[in-house]
């Protein structure tokens, strides 16, 4: 498999979105919890993770044409 075929622009964007959505919001949650803002940290994590899920669905999964076999 060619490395250029694997690392397309779309693949890099998805990987970056996953790293920021999971890792970034998790780090922010941890840092806020260490400072005594546990509830705010949890809210930041939920919003960050939820935004990542919505963006992945809207930009990558929603446009897929997923249809079952036709009845004919």
XYZ file of C-alpha atoms in Angstrom:
72
model
C 0.000 0.000 0.000
C 1.328 3.384 -0.992
C 1.819 5.850 1.883
C 0.388 8.680 -0.224
C -2.815 6.722 -0.767
C -3.236 6.180 2.993
C -2.482 9.720 4.127
C -4.960 11.655 2.062
C -6.215 15.071 3.110
C -9.478 13.547 4.359
C -7.659 10.924 6.435
C -5.439 13.550 8.038
C -8.463 15.735 8.832
C -10.300 12.825 10.451
C -7.251 11.850 12.508
C -6.716 15.459 13.594
C -10.371 15.788 14.536
C -10.188 12.593 16.613
C -6.992 13.686 18.380
C -8.371 17.134 19.197
C -11.878 15.890 20.022
C -10.789 13.106 22.344
C -7.288 14.042 23.450
C -7.703 17.802 23.568
C -10.966 17.781 25.448
C -9.640 15.083 27.784
C -6.521 17.084 28.569
C -8.571 20.231 29.124
C -10.893 18.286 31.432
C -7.961 16.938 33.416
C -6.274 20.316 33.753
C -9.494 21.980 34.855
C -10.155 19.198 37.381
C -6.664 19.688 38.855
C -7.452 23.374 39.350
C -10.668 22.536 41.197
C -13.098 23.096 38.337
C -14.306 19.528 37.988
C -17.817 20.389 36.790
C -16.480 22.841 34.202
C -13.943 20.244 33.081
C -16.682 17.676 32.614
C -18.737 20.168 30.613
C -15.731 20.994 28.409
C -15.152 17.294 27.759
C -18.804 16.621 26.896
C -18.995 19.620 24.563
C -15.655 18.808 22.901
C -16.410 15.125 22.456
C -19.988 15.785 21.340
C -18.865 18.372 18.802
C -16.350 15.879 17.413
C -19.072 13.242 17.024
C -21.424 15.669 15.263
C -18.701 16.931 12.906
C -17.646 13.364 12.039
C -21.245 12.377 11.403
C -22.060 15.464 9.342
C -18.890 15.490 7.247
C -18.091 11.806 6.838
C -20.926 9.430 7.721
C -24.043 11.383 6.638
C -23.009 11.705 2.957
C -22.540 7.930 2.603
C -25.187 6.243 0.473
C -26.019 3.259 2.662
C -28.871 1.308 1.123
C -29.938 -2.278 1.482
C -30.708 -4.680 -1.331
C -33.644 -3.737 -3.494
C -36.813 -5.794 -3.151
C -36.824 -6.687 -6.863
